[in-house]
XYZ file of C-alpha atoms in Angstrom:
601
model
C 31.184 19.445 -19.539
C 33.196 18.575 -16.453
C 31.870 19.423 -12.980
C 33.356 18.808 -9.544
C 31.886 17.126 -6.468
C 34.501 18.781 -4.171
C 35.059 22.185 -5.791
C 36.867 23.631 -2.742
C 39.793 21.337 -3.515
C 40.432 23.440 -6.617
C 42.024 26.025 -4.332
C 45.017 23.718 -4.455
C 45.596 24.824 -8.046
C 47.680 27.619 -6.576
C 50.335 24.977 -5.926
C 50.777 24.597 -9.706
C 52.969 27.705 -9.654
C 55.517 26.111 -7.310
C 57.540 24.215 -9.983
C 57.724 27.367 -12.124
C 58.968 29.463 -9.204
C 61.587 26.886 -8.303
C 62.673 26.744 -11.929
C 63.108 30.516 -12.128
C 65.018 30.569 -8.873
C 67.323 27.861 -10.185
C 68.269 30.025 -13.177
C 70.189 32.563 -10.990
C 73.871 32.052 -12.114
C 77.020 33.676 -10.681
C 79.284 35.774 -12.971
C 81.224 33.610 -15.402
C 84.920 34.212 -16.166
C 86.307 32.218 -19.046
C 89.969 31.176 -18.734
C 91.971 30.843 -21.900
C 92.718 27.228 -21.093
C 89.060 26.234 -21.287
C 88.039 28.297 -24.259
C 88.089 25.216 -26.409
C 85.219 23.802 -24.217
C 82.832 26.686 -25.085
C 81.368 25.078 -28.140
C 80.821 21.801 -26.331
C 79.165 23.579 -23.384
C 76.838 25.456 -25.734
C 75.511 22.171 -27.179
C 75.100 20.682 -23.673
C 73.253 23.806 -22.470
C 70.629 23.456 -25.166
C 69.960 19.849 -24.131
C 69.840 20.851 -20.442
C 67.313 23.628 -21.093
C 65.064 21.187 -22.984
C 65.317 18.646 -20.148
C 64.535 21.243 -17.483
C 61.531 22.540 -19.473
C 60.200 19.013 -19.791
C 60.681 18.408 -16.067
C 58.882 21.716 -15.329
C 55.921 20.668 -17.456
C 55.743 17.190 -15.875
C 55.958 18.527 -12.310
C 53.310 21.139 -13.032
C 51.056 18.493 -14.619
C 51.615 16.185 -11.628
C 50.355 18.825 -9.193
C 47.491 19.762 -11.540
C 46.325 16.165 -11.870
C 46.482 15.572 -8.097
C 44.435 18.696 -7.339
C 41.840 17.830 -9.977
C 41.579 14.275 -8.639
C 40.992 15.644 -5.116
C 38.121 17.802 -6.490
C 36.395 14.623 -7.812
C 35.697 15.629 -11.407
C 32.674 14.045 -13.117
C 31.392 14.244 -16.661
C 27.964 13.292 -18.173
C 29.437 10.887 -20.676
C 27.300 7.893 -19.690
C 30.090 5.884 -18.157
C 30.895 5.091 -14.580
C 28.678 4.571 -11.578
C 28.600 8.092 -10.196
C 25.550 10.268 -10.744
C 24.275 13.687 -9.819
C 22.373 13.958 -6.508
C 18.986 12.314 -7.063
C 15.744 12.119 -5.070
C 14.730 8.459 -5.003
C 11.495 6.981 -3.625
C 11.144 3.240 -3.017
C 7.628 1.756 -2.937
C 7.931 -1.542 -1.042
C 4.853 -3.761 -1.326
C 4.659 -5.826 1.849
C 0.887 -6.294 1.620
C -0.839 -9.594 2.230
C -0.222 -10.842 -1.332
C 3.555 -10.492 -0.908
C 3.426 -13.607 1.271
C 2.662 -15.786 -1.767
C 5.279 -18.478 -2.371
C 6.860 -18.769 -5.836
C 9.355 -21.568 -6.496
C 9.962 -22.075 -2.799
C 10.449 -18.397 -1.871
C 8.055 -15.704 -0.769
C 7.559 -12.841 -3.182
C 8.486 -10.459 -0.359
C 11.872 -12.182 -0.007
C 12.534 -11.500 -3.693
C 11.334 -7.906 -3.277
C 13.622 -7.434 -0.283
C 16.622 -8.794 -2.159
C 16.034 -6.561 -5.197
C 15.405 -3.471 -3.058
C 18.550 -3.931 -0.954
C 20.634 -4.417 -4.087
C 19.220 -1.219 -5.528
C 19.802 0.625 -2.260
C 23.532 -0.114 -2.584
C 23.661 1.958 -5.781
C 22.664 5.130 -3.979
C 25.364 7.630 -2.989
C 25.616 9.863 0.097
C 24.325 12.923 -1.770
C 21.114 11.170 -2.829
C 17.872 11.602 -0.855
C 15.665 8.633 -0.100
C 12.008 8.088 0.756
C 10.441 4.689 1.468
C 6.737 3.830 1.227
C 5.534 0.542 2.712
C 2.054 -1.020 2.589
C 0.616 1.634 4.906
C 1.087 4.166 2.096
C 3.020 6.708 4.232
C 6.203 8.190 2.646
C 9.105 8.287 5.100
C 12.347 10.204 4.576
C 15.108 7.800 5.617
C 18.859 7.474 5.550
C 20.307 4.635 3.520
C 21.314 2.840 6.710
C 17.856 3.108 8.292
C 16.169 2.153 5.020
C 18.336 -0.936 4.728
C 17.394 -2.024 8.246
C 13.689 -1.369 7.656
C 13.601 -3.220 4.334
C 15.603 -6.132 5.688
C 13.175 -6.632 8.604
C 9.865 -6.031 6.791
C 7.215 -8.780 6.796
C 3.833 -9.219 5.080
C 0.939 -7.424 6.780
C -2.793 -8.099 6.247
C -3.269 -4.818 4.384
C -4.247 -4.011 0.840
C -1.750 -1.752 -0.867
C -2.812 0.566 -3.656
C 0.338 0.690 -5.791
C -0.859 3.652 -7.833
C -1.791 5.654 -4.732
C 1.513 4.751 -3.047
C 3.481 5.909 -6.110
C 1.518 9.164 -6.179
C 2.155 9.817 -2.472
C 5.852 9.067 -3.015
C 6.005 11.525 -5.927
C 4.241 14.155 -3.837
C 6.681 13.706 -0.941
C 9.664 14.078 -3.282
C 8.145 17.149 -4.968
C 7.462 18.805 -1.587
C 11.056 18.472 -0.412
C 12.134 21.938 0.897
C 15.304 21.668 -1.209
C 14.139 19.744 -4.285
C 16.581 18.044 -6.612
C 16.260 18.173 -10.369
C 16.786 14.422 -10.795
C 13.968 12.242 -9.381
C 13.213 8.534 -9.573
C 10.376 6.355 -8.223
C 11.173 2.658 -7.947
C 8.325 0.207 -7.329
C 9.069 -3.198 -5.804
C 5.781 -5.094 -5.886
C 3.988 -8.125 -7.260
C 2.134 -5.508 -9.369
C -1.363 -6.860 -8.843
C -3.786 -5.541 -11.425
C -6.345 -5.096 -8.633
C -3.922 -2.735 -6.837
C -3.978 -0.060 -9.557
C -6.439 2.716 -8.815
C -7.324 5.501 -11.200
C -6.015 8.995 -10.564
C -3.565 11.613 -11.744
C -0.762 10.385 -13.980
C 2.809 11.150 -12.946
C 5.567 12.966 -14.795
C 8.410 11.424 -12.801
C 10.213 8.403 -14.259
C 8.952 5.182 -12.673
C 10.961 1.974 -12.677
C 8.914 -1.104 -11.767
C 10.737 -4.224 -10.694
C 9.543 -7.211 -12.702
C 8.057 -9.766 -10.294
C 7.867 -13.503 -10.974
C 4.716 -14.966 -12.536
C 1.957 -15.263 -9.911
C 1.003 -18.680 -8.538
C -2.478 -20.146 -8.752
C -4.516 -19.163 -5.731
C -7.836 -19.996 -4.051
C -9.305 -18.004 -1.191
C -12.398 -17.411 0.937
C -13.962 -14.445 -0.800
C -16.893 -13.847 1.584
C -18.427 -15.574 4.583
C -21.437 -14.608 6.689
C -23.923 -16.129 9.095
C -27.318 -17.138 7.729
C -29.518 -16.309 9.534
C -27.625 -13.557 11.376
C -28.990 -14.885 14.697
C -29.063 -18.660 15.167
C -31.560 -20.453 17.339
C -29.943 -23.838 17.884
C -29.030 -24.375 14.252
C -27.883 -22.152 11.458
C -25.434 -21.960 8.604
C -22.495 -20.013 7.268
C -22.629 -19.026 3.619
C -19.204 -18.780 2.006
C -17.965 -18.058 -1.486
C -14.690 -19.508 -2.753
C -12.601 -17.285 -4.997
C -9.951 -18.391 -7.439
C -8.688 -18.186 -10.980
C -9.034 -21.903 -11.799
C -11.728 -24.510 -11.459
C -10.139 -26.766 -8.882
C -12.302 -28.493 -6.251
C -11.167 -28.459 -2.655
C -12.401 -28.863 0.902
C -14.121 -25.997 2.741
C -14.550 -26.317 6.517
C -16.441 -24.484 9.254
C -14.371 -24.564 12.464
C -15.826 -23.632 15.854
C -13.662 -23.877 18.978
C -11.002 -25.819 17.016
C -13.606 -28.389 15.989
C -14.810 -29.040 12.445
C -18.590 -28.688 12.555
C -19.285 -28.701 8.797
C -17.453 -29.603 5.615
C -18.107 -29.266 1.892
C -16.274 -29.521 -1.420
C -16.309 -26.483 -3.715
C -14.722 -25.228 -6.923
C -13.416 -21.710 -7.321
C -16.378 -19.396 -7.744
C -18.792 -21.687 -5.906
C -21.097 -20.596 -3.098
C -21.338 -23.156 -0.300
C -23.640 -23.462 2.719
C -22.017 -24.911 5.841
C -24.765 -25.916 8.266
C -23.942 -26.244 11.954
C -25.278 -26.229 15.470
C -24.344 -24.159 18.513
C -24.713 -25.831 21.902
C -25.082 -22.656 23.966
C -26.506 -19.187 23.597
C -24.360 -16.106 23.134
C -21.430 -15.239 20.904
C -18.767 -17.526 19.480
C -15.871 -17.031 17.044
C -15.674 -19.346 14.039
C -13.445 -19.744 10.980
C -14.112 -20.786 7.421
C -11.015 -22.560 6.111
C -9.533 -23.954 2.894
C -6.653 -26.335 2.450
C -3.425 -24.273 2.415
C -1.925 -23.213 -0.908
C 0.826 -20.815 -2.075
C -0.834 -17.856 -0.323
C -1.871 -19.141 3.078
C -2.974 -15.847 4.612
C -6.257 -15.835 2.647
C -7.178 -19.476 3.276
C -9.028 -18.595 6.497
C -11.739 -16.069 7.275
C -12.972 -15.290 10.796
C -16.645 -14.661 11.546
C -18.838 -14.190 14.603
C -21.839 -16.439 15.273
C -24.636 -15.531 17.665
C -27.252 -17.867 19.138
C -30.412 -16.707 20.909
C -33.984 -17.777 21.314
C -36.348 -16.464 18.596
C -38.050 -13.123 19.174
C -41.837 -12.820 19.504
C -43.176 -10.679 16.657
C -46.302 -9.863 14.694
C -47.070 -8.043 11.435
C -49.998 -5.666 11.082
C -51.933 -5.381 7.843
C -50.453 -1.967 7.063
C -47.022 -3.561 6.610
C -48.206 -5.131 3.350
C -49.142 -8.580 2.102
C -45.578 -9.674 1.356
C -44.544 -8.921 4.931
C -47.505 -10.746 6.516
C -46.959 -13.828 4.328
C -43.231 -13.876 5.089
C -44.009 -13.662 8.801
C -46.105 -16.821 8.528
C -43.119 -18.616 6.981
C -40.815 -17.423 9.753
C -43.294 -18.462 12.444
C -43.826 -21.912 10.953
C -40.064 -22.376 10.658
C -39.481 -21.509 14.304
C -37.522 -18.365 13.464
C -40.139 -16.092 15.067
C -42.497 -16.715 17.967
C -46.057 -15.452 18.103
C -46.177 -12.297 20.196
C -45.668 -8.551 20.244
C -42.105 -7.997 21.405
C -41.560 -6.636 17.890
C -44.280 -5.205 15.643
C -44.041 -4.670 11.878
C -46.402 -1.872 10.803
C -46.848 1.287 8.712
C -46.939 3.616 11.717
C -45.054 3.996 15.006
C -46.513 1.760 17.676
C -45.948 0.974 21.304
C -42.720 -0.834 22.028
C -40.192 -1.994 19.446
C -41.559 -1.412 15.917
C -40.222 -1.940 12.408
C -41.947 0.844 10.471
C -42.571 0.904 6.708
C -43.892 4.049 4.929
C -47.680 4.439 4.829
C -49.329 3.339 1.578
C -51.102 6.689 1.332
C -48.536 9.448 0.818
C -51.009 11.936 2.277
C -50.483 10.288 5.681
C -46.754 11.065 5.746
C -47.334 14.383 7.558
C -49.209 12.701 10.411
C -46.573 9.967 10.391
C -43.766 12.507 10.887
C -45.679 14.243 13.679
C -45.968 10.897 15.450
C -42.194 10.456 15.100
C -41.643 13.920 16.527
C -43.949 13.175 19.469
C -41.778 10.159 20.336
C -38.605 12.238 20.164
C -37.329 10.549 17.004
C -35.057 12.751 14.898
C -35.721 11.013 11.567
C -38.372 12.185 9.086
C -39.867 10.739 5.900
C -39.392 13.177 2.996
C -40.349 13.259 -0.670
C -40.792 10.097 -2.728
C -38.089 9.606 -5.395
C -37.985 7.054 -8.224
C -34.892 5.447 -9.719
C -32.738 2.321 -9.512
C -30.415 1.841 -6.572
C -28.749 -1.121 -4.910
C -28.973 -1.646 -1.152
C -25.622 -1.450 0.625
C -24.711 -1.691 4.296
C -24.654 -4.087 7.231
C -27.613 -6.106 5.904
C -26.071 -9.191 4.291
C -29.327 -10.781 3.083
C -30.474 -7.615 1.297
C -27.145 -6.303 -0.003
C -27.385 -5.713 -3.740
C -31.192 -5.871 -3.882
C -32.755 -3.301 -6.194
C -34.754 -0.323 -4.890
C -37.088 1.415 -7.372
C -38.866 3.910 -5.109
C -38.138 5.316 -1.692
C -38.800 8.178 0.671
C -35.885 10.421 1.450
C -34.965 9.881 5.093
C -33.633 12.985 6.781
C -32.204 13.239 10.258
C -29.278 11.903 12.270
C -28.663 8.592 13.971
C -27.719 5.025 13.169
C -27.833 4.200 9.435
C -27.991 0.457 8.800
C -28.291 0.475 4.998
C -28.239 2.946 2.130
C -29.686 3.201 -1.355
C -28.147 5.611 -3.810
C -25.777 6.714 -1.058
C -28.685 8.004 1.093
C -30.169 6.428 4.246
C -32.607 3.621 3.488
C -32.737 1.643 6.763
C -32.175 3.466 10.063
C -32.657 2.896 13.774
C -33.769 5.459 16.339
C -34.437 4.186 19.863
C -37.151 1.529 19.719
C -38.009 2.272 16.066
C -36.483 0.833 12.900
C -37.461 2.866 9.810
C -37.465 1.474 6.270
C -37.579 4.005 3.398
C -39.470 1.711 0.969
C -42.626 -0.316 1.243
C -42.197 -4.019 0.659
C -44.100 -3.958 -2.633
C -42.938 -4.584 -6.180
C -43.415 -0.957 -7.222
C -40.932 0.011 -4.518
C -38.318 -2.745 -4.485
C -37.525 -6.143 -5.981
C -36.679 -7.473 -2.521
C -40.102 -9.158 -1.784
C -39.717 -11.580 -4.719
C -36.074 -12.405 -4.033
C -34.620 -15.242 -1.976
C -33.175 -12.624 0.391
C -36.565 -11.320 1.566
C -37.339 -13.798 4.382
C -33.727 -13.714 5.709
C -33.933 -9.916 5.558
C -37.063 -9.854 7.752
C -35.456 -12.425 10.052
C -32.502 -10.081 10.455
C -34.738 -7.057 11.097
C -36.641 -8.873 13.845
C -34.034 -11.011 15.582
C -30.902 -8.940 15.170
C -31.844 -5.307 14.631
C -35.142 -4.829 16.451
C -35.362 -7.382 19.258
C -31.785 -7.435 20.513
C -29.832 -4.832 18.578
C -26.909 -7.069 17.701
C -24.365 -5.857 15.182
C -22.017 -7.822 12.977
C -19.738 -5.415 11.129
C -17.158 -6.472 8.548
C -14.038 -4.342 7.967
C -10.517 -4.570 6.563
C -7.474 -3.974 8.792
C -6.675 -0.302 9.446
C -9.806 0.873 7.612
C -12.069 3.595 9.005
C -15.177 2.096 10.656
C -18.214 3.936 11.964
C -19.854 1.985 14.792
C -23.477 2.291 15.967
C -24.033 5.029 18.543
C -24.921 2.480 21.236
C -21.444 0.915 21.068
C -19.152 2.294 23.749
C -16.209 -0.100 23.671
C -14.300 -2.670 21.616
C -13.201 -5.683 23.622
C -9.533 -6.447 22.985
C -6.933 -8.671 24.594
C -6.237 -6.036 27.259
C -9.867 -5.175 27.972
C -12.377 -2.811 26.353
C -11.054 0.092 24.280
C -13.321 3.177 24.456
C -15.069 4.298 21.278
C -15.145 8.060 20.472
C -18.476 9.834 20.692
C -18.764 10.012 16.904
C -18.374 6.217 16.699
C -15.537 6.451 14.185
C -12.545 4.174 14.812
C -9.573 2.738 12.964
C -9.975 -1.018 12.603
C -7.297 -3.152 14.328
C -4.445 -4.476 12.205
C -4.714 -8.087 13.390
C -7.210 -10.302 11.572
C -9.683 -11.492 14.195
C -13.142 -10.980 15.709
C -13.541 -8.164 18.245
C -16.703 -7.936 20.344
C -18.608 -4.673 20.819
C -19.983 -3.510 24.170
C -22.619 -0.968 25.141
C -22.478 1.463 28.060
C -23.622 -1.264 30.480
C -20.810 -3.605 29.399
C -23.123 -5.990 27.540
C -21.922 -7.523 24.284
C -24.086 -6.109 21.508
C -22.153 -7.092 18.411
C -18.934 -8.111 16.753
C -16.381 -6.429 14.529
C -15.003 -8.928 12.017
C -11.559 -7.907 10.758
C -10.550 -9.818 7.641
C -8.206 -9.201 4.728
C -9.421 -7.347 1.664
C -10.343 -10.060 -0.857
C -8.787 -7.991 -3.653
C -5.366 -8.896 -2.205
C -6.058 -12.488 -3.192
C -6.394 -11.617 -6.881
C -2.797 -12.193 -7.962
C -3.151 -11.408 -11.674
C -0.203 -9.205 -12.616
C -0.524 -5.900 -14.452
C 1.259 -5.445 -17.772
C 3.418 -2.473 -18.733
C 0.654 -0.901 -20.822
C -1.700 -1.050 -17.847
C 0.916 0.554 -15.588
C 1.416 3.333 -18.127
C -2.323 3.863 -18.507
C -2.576 4.324 -14.727
C 0.687 6.005 -13.709
C 2.050 7.741 -16.810
C 3.971 7.098 -19.984
C 7.424 7.131 -18.369
C 7.014 3.706 -16.766
C 9.273 0.753 -17.428
C 9.065 -2.772 -16.040
C 12.582 -4.193 -15.691
C 14.306 -7.161 -14.153
C 16.765 -6.509 -11.341
C 19.895 -6.143 -13.507
C 18.214 -3.889 -16.059
C 16.661 -1.813 -13.269
C 20.101 -1.214 -11.779
C 21.476 -0.106 -15.144
C 18.528 2.206 -15.806
C 18.187 3.656 -12.307
C 20.342 6.752 -12.828
C 20.288 6.917 -16.605
C 19.989 10.584 -17.501
C 21.438 11.486 -14.120
C 24.529 9.340 -14.712
C 28.021 10.867 -14.795
C 31.448 9.334 -15.217
C 33.714 9.789 -12.203
C 37.059 10.993 -13.645
C 38.956 10.818 -10.345
C 40.665 7.552 -11.222
C 41.588 8.894 -14.651
C 43.328 11.950 -13.184
C 45.069 9.844 -10.546
C 46.377 7.578 -13.295
C 47.604 10.618 -15.230
C 49.372 11.923 -12.086
C 51.115 8.589 -11.567
C 52.198 8.503 -15.212
C 53.567 12.042 -14.979
C 55.472 11.141 -11.786
C 57.045 8.062 -13.391
C 58.097 9.931 -16.522
C 59.547 12.767 -14.406
C 61.495 10.253 -12.350
C 62.878 8.567 -15.433
C 63.990 11.861 -17.054
C 65.477 13.179 -13.836
C 67.462 9.951 -13.312
C 68.931 10.063 -16.832
C 70.019 13.641 -16.351
C 72.180 12.919 -13.233
C 75.984 13.357 -12.955
C 77.898 11.820 -15.901
C 80.249 8.958 -15.269
C 83.976 9.823 -15.277
C 85.792 8.589 -18.400
C 88.720 6.244 -17.930
């Protein structure tokens, strides 16, 4: 079935009647009088008249066809016969992966350079009637003209963000579906390195998805995690780092402070290394853990904050439990804690700064809560619940430790750690509340290597000085402690909203946190998401399992051929123009042969 891209041009079909009208007008003949002298020519004239009528009819048909072909060519006829480049108007969404991993170098070129080249080539296949959306690593669909999209794609660079390819494709499909004037034909084209780690579960899509086939990923090593141990240094301390990678290949790992290498080790992929160092002055300092550069250089460095201060004076009362009192002796002997009462560890609220564990006798919880109320603390100890939960939060030594029993903590304030998604370690004024006793029936923490560093953190970082070290990915949502009033940037402190919720900066770096008095009380470490370093590529079956069955992974040439398949139509304009030219040439030839006859000699 033939359709027309410029149907108004069909009004010109009225001109087809012009040759017929001229022909009829030309048939008006004056009266004929036959002289006797020319009667002998009648038979000859009758034969010539028959030939002339046939010639004129043929010329009429050719001239009519010439006008018809020209008008049809002007209306741009198209037909769904699978040939030609033209296609029906189509809504197209490009997903452009310019995340951190797109900076990986393959055979001398960045993956993003290959993505850019393929995307621009595909953009050239779009026509003015198509509609275009573009989704970059920020995951926001943008309606763009082809010109603006070409400029944006041509200038895009890798950013230290993690892109969720599946989520980006879903947001692109949603934007196309919500178009006020939706088109029947829709395509989603994904230009990405197709990391397996970038495919999140969710609703499968019905729209056809064409995934550009990226090159094989290079081998990569990266700094997976890095944190200070202990969180507060005295004069000496260490940074614990884990090296990630797909191969066992030893390499150098360095701790750099103020552009000076202070520690060095050799580690294979998957190894955990301890980089011991020394800080010459008290206060905060920015450090980096570095690897030798490889094909993806952006993940070969991780920034951390180090903090040096004199040890706090602390004591543990008997009610805190035997594990706590024994660990305190170790900390005191090691110089991590001084003997004194700046901080007290107990099973009831005390005077001054206190780390409070639940009372051993559950019957005392009521009196315990009344004491909290008398001090104006909003938290309360609730019912005891049993189960198995892992500790999560800003408590590096204890993260992942198993909790078997805990009180439910109810109230509002600063939550430092959670278990089972509920508050487990909280701070309220000069009290730090722990939801579990440090006993084996309550948690496996007392018999783990993390227990003494955990107490060290509670005393020196949380209780005594309230210093915070918070890790976040660029542009992620971060909730800061309620005592933090500003984030110190290059242009001065940026105020923090009253709810403490902020969007993390895009630039990878360390940003210091300030309280209302302008004192530095912590650091916000912005580093890339380690999942971006996992370059293993997803296969077609994995893409289909995540996004839907109508997913194809194609190289650039095949993607171009398949882009508008199903929406493809042959443009017949050239065919009708060729027919018009042929009709004009034939008409000219016939008209020339039918001119005045040469005089006989």
